[in-house]
PDB file of C-alpha atoms and ligand atoms in Angstrom:
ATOM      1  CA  UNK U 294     -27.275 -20.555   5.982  1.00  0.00           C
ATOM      2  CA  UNK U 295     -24.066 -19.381   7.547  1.00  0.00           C
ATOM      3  CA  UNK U 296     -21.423 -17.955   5.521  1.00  0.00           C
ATOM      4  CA  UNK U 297     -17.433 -17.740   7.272  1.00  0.00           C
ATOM      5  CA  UNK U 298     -15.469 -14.715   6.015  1.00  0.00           C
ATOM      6  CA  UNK U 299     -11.681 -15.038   6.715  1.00  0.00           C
ATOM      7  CA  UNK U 300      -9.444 -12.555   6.239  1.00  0.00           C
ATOM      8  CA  UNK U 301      -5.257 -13.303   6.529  1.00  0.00           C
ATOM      9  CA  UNK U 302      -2.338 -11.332   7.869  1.00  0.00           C
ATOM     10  CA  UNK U 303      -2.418  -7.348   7.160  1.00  0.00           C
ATOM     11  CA  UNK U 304      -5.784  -6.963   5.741  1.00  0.00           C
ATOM     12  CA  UNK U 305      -7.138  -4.935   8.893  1.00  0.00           C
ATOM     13  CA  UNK U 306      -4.113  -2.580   7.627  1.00  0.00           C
ATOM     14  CA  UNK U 307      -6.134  -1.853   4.892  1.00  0.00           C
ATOM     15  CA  UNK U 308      -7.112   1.632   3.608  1.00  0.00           C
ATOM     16  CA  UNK U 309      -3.529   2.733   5.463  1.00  0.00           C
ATOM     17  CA  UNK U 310      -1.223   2.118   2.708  1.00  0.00           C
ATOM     18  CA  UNK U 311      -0.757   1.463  -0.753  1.00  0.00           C
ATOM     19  CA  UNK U 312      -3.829   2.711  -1.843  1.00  0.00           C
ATOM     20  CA  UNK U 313      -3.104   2.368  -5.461  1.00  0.00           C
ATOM     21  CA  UNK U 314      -2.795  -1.435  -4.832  1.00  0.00           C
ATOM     22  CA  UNK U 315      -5.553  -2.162  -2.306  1.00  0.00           C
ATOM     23  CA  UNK U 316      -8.002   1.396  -2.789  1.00  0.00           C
ATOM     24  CA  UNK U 317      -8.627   3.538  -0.312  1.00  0.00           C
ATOM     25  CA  UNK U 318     -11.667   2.090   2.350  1.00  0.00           C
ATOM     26  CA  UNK U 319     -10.267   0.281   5.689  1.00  0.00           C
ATOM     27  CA  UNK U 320     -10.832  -3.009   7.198  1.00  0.00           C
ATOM     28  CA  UNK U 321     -14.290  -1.771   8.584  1.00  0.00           C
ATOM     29  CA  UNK U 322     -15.213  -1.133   4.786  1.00  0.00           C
ATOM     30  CA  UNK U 323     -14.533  -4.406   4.123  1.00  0.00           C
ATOM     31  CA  UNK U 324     -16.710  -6.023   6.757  1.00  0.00           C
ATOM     32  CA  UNK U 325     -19.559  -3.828   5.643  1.00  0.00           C
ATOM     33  CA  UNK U 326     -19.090  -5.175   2.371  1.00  0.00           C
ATOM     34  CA  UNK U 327     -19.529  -9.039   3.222  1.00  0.00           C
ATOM     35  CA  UNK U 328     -21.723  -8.330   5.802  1.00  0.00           C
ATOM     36  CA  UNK U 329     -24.158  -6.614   3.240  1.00  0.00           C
ATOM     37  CA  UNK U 330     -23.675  -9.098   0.610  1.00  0.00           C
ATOM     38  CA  UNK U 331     -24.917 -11.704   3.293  1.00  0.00           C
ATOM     39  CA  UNK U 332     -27.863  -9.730   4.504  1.00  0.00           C
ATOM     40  CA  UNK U 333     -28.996  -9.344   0.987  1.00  0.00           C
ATOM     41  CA  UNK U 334     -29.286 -13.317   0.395  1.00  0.00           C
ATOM     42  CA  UNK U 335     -30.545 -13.956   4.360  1.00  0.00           C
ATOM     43  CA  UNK U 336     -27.647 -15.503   4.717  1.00  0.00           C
ATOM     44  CA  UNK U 337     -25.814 -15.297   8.485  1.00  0.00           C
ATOM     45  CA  UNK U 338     -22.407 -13.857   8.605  1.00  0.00           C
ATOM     46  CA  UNK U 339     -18.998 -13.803  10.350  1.00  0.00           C
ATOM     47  CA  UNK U 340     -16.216 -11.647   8.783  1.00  0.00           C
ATOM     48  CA  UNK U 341     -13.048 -12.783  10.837  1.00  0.00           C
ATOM     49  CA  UNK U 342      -9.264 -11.853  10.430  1.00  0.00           C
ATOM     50  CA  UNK U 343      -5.889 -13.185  11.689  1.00  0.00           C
ATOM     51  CA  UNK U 344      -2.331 -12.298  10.697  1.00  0.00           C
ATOM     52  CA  UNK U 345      -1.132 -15.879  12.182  1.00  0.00           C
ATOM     53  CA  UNK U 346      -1.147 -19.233  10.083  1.00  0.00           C
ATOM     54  CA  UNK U 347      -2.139 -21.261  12.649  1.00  0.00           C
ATOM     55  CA  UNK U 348      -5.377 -19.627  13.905  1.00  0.00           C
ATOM     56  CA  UNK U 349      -6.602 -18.943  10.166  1.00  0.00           C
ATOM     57  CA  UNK U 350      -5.802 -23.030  10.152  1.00  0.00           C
ATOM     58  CA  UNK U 351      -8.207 -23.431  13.257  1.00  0.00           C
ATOM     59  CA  UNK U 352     -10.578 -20.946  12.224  1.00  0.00           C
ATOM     60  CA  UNK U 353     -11.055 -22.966   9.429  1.00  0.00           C
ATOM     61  CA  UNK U 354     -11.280 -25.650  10.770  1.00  0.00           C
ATOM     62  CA  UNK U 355     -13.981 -24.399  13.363  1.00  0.00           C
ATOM     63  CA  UNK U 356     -16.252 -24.078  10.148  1.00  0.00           C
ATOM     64  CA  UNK U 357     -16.564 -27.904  10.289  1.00  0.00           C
ATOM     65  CA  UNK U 358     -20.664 -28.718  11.304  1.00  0.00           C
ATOM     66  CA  UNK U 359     -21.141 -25.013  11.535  1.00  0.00           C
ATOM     67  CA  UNK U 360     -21.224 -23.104   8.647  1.00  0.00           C
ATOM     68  CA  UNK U 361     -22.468 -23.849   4.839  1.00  0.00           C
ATOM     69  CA  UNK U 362     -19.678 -22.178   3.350  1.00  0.00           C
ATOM     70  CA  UNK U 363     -16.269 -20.368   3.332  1.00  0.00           C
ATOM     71  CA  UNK U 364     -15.137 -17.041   1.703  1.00  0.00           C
ATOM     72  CA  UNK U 365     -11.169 -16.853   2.017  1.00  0.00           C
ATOM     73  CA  UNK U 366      -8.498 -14.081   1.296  1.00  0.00           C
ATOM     74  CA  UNK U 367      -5.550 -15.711   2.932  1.00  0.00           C
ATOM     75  CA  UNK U 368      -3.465 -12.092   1.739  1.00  0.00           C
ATOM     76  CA  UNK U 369      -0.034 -13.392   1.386  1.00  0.00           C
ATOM     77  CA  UNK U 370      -0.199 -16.986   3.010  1.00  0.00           C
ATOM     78  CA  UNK U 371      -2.152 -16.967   0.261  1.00  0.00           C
ATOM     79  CA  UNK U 372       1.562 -18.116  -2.016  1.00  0.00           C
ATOM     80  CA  UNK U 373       3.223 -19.895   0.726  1.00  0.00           C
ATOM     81  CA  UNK U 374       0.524 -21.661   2.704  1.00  0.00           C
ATOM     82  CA  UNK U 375      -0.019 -25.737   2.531  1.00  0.00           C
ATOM     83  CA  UNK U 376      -1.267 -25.873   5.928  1.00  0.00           C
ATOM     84  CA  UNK U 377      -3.987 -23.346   4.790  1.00  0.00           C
ATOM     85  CA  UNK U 378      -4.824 -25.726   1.686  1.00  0.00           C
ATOM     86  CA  UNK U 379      -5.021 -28.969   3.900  1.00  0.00           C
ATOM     87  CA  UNK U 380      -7.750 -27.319   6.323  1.00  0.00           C
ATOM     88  CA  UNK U 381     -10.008 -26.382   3.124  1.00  0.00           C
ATOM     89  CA  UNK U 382      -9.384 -30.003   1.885  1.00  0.00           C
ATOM     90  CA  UNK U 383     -10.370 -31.272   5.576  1.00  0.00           C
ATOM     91  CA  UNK U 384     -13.686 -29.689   6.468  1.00  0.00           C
ATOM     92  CA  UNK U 385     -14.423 -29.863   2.599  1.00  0.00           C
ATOM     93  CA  UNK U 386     -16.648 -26.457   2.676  1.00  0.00           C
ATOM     94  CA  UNK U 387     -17.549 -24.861  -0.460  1.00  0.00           C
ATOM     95  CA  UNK U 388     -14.735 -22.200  -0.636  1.00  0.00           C
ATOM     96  CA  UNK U 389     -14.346 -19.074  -2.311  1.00  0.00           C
ATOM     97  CA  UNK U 390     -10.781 -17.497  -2.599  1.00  0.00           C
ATOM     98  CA  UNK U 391     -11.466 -13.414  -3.323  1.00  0.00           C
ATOM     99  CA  UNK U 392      -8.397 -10.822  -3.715  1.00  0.00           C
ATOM    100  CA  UNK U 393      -8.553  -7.294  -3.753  1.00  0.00           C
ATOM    101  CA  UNK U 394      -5.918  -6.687  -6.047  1.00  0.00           C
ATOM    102  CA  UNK U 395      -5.341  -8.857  -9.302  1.00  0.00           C
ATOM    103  CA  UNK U 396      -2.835 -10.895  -8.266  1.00  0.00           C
ATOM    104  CA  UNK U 397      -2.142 -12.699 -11.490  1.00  0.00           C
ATOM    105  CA  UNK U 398      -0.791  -8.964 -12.835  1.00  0.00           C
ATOM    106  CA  UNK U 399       1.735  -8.625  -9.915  1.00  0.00           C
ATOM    107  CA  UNK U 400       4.704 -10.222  -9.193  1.00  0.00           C
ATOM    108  CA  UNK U 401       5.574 -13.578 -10.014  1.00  0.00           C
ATOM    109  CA  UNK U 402       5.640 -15.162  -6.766  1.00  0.00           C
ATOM    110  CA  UNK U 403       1.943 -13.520  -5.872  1.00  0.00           C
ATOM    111  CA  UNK U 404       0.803 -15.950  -9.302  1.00  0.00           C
ATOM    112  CA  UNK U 405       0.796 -18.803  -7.174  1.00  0.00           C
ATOM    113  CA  UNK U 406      -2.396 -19.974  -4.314  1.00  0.00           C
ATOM    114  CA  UNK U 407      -2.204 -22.753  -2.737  1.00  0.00           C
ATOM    115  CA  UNK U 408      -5.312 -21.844  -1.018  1.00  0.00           C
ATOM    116  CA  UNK U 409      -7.004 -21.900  -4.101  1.00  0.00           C
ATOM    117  CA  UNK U 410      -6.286 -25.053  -5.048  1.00  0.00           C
ATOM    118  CA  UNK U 411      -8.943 -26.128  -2.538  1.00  0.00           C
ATOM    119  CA  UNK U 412     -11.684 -23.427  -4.316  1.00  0.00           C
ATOM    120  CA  UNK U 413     -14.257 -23.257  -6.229  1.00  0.00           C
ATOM    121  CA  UNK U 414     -13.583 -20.173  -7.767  1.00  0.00           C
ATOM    122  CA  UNK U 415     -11.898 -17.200  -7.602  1.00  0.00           C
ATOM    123  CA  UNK U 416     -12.251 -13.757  -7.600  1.00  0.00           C
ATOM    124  CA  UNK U 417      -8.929 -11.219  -7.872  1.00  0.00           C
ATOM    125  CA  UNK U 418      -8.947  -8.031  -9.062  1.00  0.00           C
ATOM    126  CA  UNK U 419     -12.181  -6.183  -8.452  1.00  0.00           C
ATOM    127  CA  UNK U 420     -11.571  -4.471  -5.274  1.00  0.00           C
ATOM    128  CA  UNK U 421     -14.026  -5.097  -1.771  1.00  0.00           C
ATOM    129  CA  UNK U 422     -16.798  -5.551  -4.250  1.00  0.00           C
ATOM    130  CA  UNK U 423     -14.998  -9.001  -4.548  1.00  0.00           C
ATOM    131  CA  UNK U 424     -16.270 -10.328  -1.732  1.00  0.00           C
ATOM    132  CA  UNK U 425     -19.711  -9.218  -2.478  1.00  0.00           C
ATOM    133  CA  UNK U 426     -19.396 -11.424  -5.500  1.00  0.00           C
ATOM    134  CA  UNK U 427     -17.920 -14.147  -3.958  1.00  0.00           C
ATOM    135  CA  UNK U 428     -20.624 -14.752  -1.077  1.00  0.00           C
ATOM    136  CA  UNK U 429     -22.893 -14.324  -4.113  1.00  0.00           C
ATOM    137  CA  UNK U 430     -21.242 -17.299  -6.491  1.00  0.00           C
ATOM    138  CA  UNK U 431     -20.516 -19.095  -2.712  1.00  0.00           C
ATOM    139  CA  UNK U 432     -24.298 -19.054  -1.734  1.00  0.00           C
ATOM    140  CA  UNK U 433     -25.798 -20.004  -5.287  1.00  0.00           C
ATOM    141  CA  UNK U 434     -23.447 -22.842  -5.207  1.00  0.00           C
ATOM    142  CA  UNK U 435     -24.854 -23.983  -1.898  1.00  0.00           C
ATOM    143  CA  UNK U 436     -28.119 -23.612  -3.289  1.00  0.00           C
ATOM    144  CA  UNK U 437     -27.881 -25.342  -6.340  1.00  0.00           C
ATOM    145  CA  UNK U 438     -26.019 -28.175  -4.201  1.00  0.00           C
ATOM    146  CA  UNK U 439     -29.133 -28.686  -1.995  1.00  0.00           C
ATOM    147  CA  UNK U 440     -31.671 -28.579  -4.850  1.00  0.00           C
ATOM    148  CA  UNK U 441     -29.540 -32.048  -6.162  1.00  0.00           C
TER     149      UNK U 441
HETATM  150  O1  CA2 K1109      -5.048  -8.615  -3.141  1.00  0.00           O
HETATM  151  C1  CA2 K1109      -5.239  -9.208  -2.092  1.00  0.00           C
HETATM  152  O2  CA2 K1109      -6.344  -9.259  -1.509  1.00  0.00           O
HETATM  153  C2  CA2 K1109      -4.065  -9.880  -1.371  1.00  0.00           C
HETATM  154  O3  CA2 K1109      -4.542 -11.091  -0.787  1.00  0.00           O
HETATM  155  C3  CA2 K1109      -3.603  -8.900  -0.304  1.00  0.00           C
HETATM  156  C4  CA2 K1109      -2.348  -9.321   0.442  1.00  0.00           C
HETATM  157  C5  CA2 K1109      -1.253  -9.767  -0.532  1.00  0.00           C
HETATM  158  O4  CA2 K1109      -0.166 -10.321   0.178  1.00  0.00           O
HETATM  159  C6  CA2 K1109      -1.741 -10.791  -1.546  1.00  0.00           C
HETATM  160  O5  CA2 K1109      -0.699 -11.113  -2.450  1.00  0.00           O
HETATM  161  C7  CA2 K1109      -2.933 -10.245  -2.326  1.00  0.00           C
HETATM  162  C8  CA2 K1109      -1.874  -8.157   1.333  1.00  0.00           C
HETATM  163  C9  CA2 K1109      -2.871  -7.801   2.428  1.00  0.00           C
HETATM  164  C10 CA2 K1109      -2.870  -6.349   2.824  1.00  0.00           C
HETATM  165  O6  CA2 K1109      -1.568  -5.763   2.809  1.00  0.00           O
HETATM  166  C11 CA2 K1109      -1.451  -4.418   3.024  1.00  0.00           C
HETATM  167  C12 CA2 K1109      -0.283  -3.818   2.551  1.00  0.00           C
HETATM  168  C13 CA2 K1109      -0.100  -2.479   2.717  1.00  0.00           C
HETATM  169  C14 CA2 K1109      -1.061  -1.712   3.380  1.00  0.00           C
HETATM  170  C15 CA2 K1109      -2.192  -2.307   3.868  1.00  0.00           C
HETATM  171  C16 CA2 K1109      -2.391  -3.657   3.679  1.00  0.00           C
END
């Protein structure tokens, strides 16, 4: 089983700013993070980022015939982003959104994904373990999908 980790604009900023919004561990923290949770279920992983619309788009839509299964934080083309929502609707992965921060107790305009919209689930709010439980609910979705 492969599992595709995408990351959007500014994420591999991470751990530089804003600490009290994001925490404290960089970009390389957050690899390690997915790239555990993978290992744990013998799952095969790539942890990818872009800050441009258009390769996240392609990236996505590279997943098509190659991986089970998509983990997404699309950071803030996350709110704006149709073109991101019509690749998850195209290659019709299994797709996890995850945020780091809880995005519904931010601003306004962060209480909006369009990426979402093409999820099963979401997770927002509980740091990089996040992803950890995304690839988990990602993966035992896959599994229960192949025992039907
Ligand atoms: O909480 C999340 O994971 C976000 O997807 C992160 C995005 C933000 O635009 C979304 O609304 C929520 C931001 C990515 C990282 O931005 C940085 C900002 C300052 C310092 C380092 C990274």
């Amino acid at each position: 089983m492969k599992i595709l980790v995408i990351n959007g604009p500014n994420l591999n900023m991470l751990g530089v700013r804003e600490p009290d919004i994001y925490g404290r561990e960089d970009y390389s923290a957050l690899c390690a993070v997915a790239e555990r949770a993978c290992a744990a279920r013998g799952a095969e992983c790539e942890v990818w980022q872009s800050n441009h619309e258009g390769d996240i788009v392609d990236k996505i839509q590279s997943a098509y015939g190659t991986a089970d299964g998509i983990v997404i934080n699309p950071a803030a083309y996350t709110h704006t982003s149709v073109a991101i929502l019509d690749a998850l609707k195209a290659v019709a992965l299994p797709a996890v959104e995850i945020h780091i921060s809880d995005v519904n107790a931010r601003e306004p305009f962060r209480q909006l994904s369009y990426a979402g919209m093409a999820c099963i689930k979401t997770f927002a709010g509980f740091g990089l373990d996040g992803y950890r439980l995304a690839v988990d609910y990602l993966i035992d979705y896959i599994k229960e999908s192949e025992e039907k």
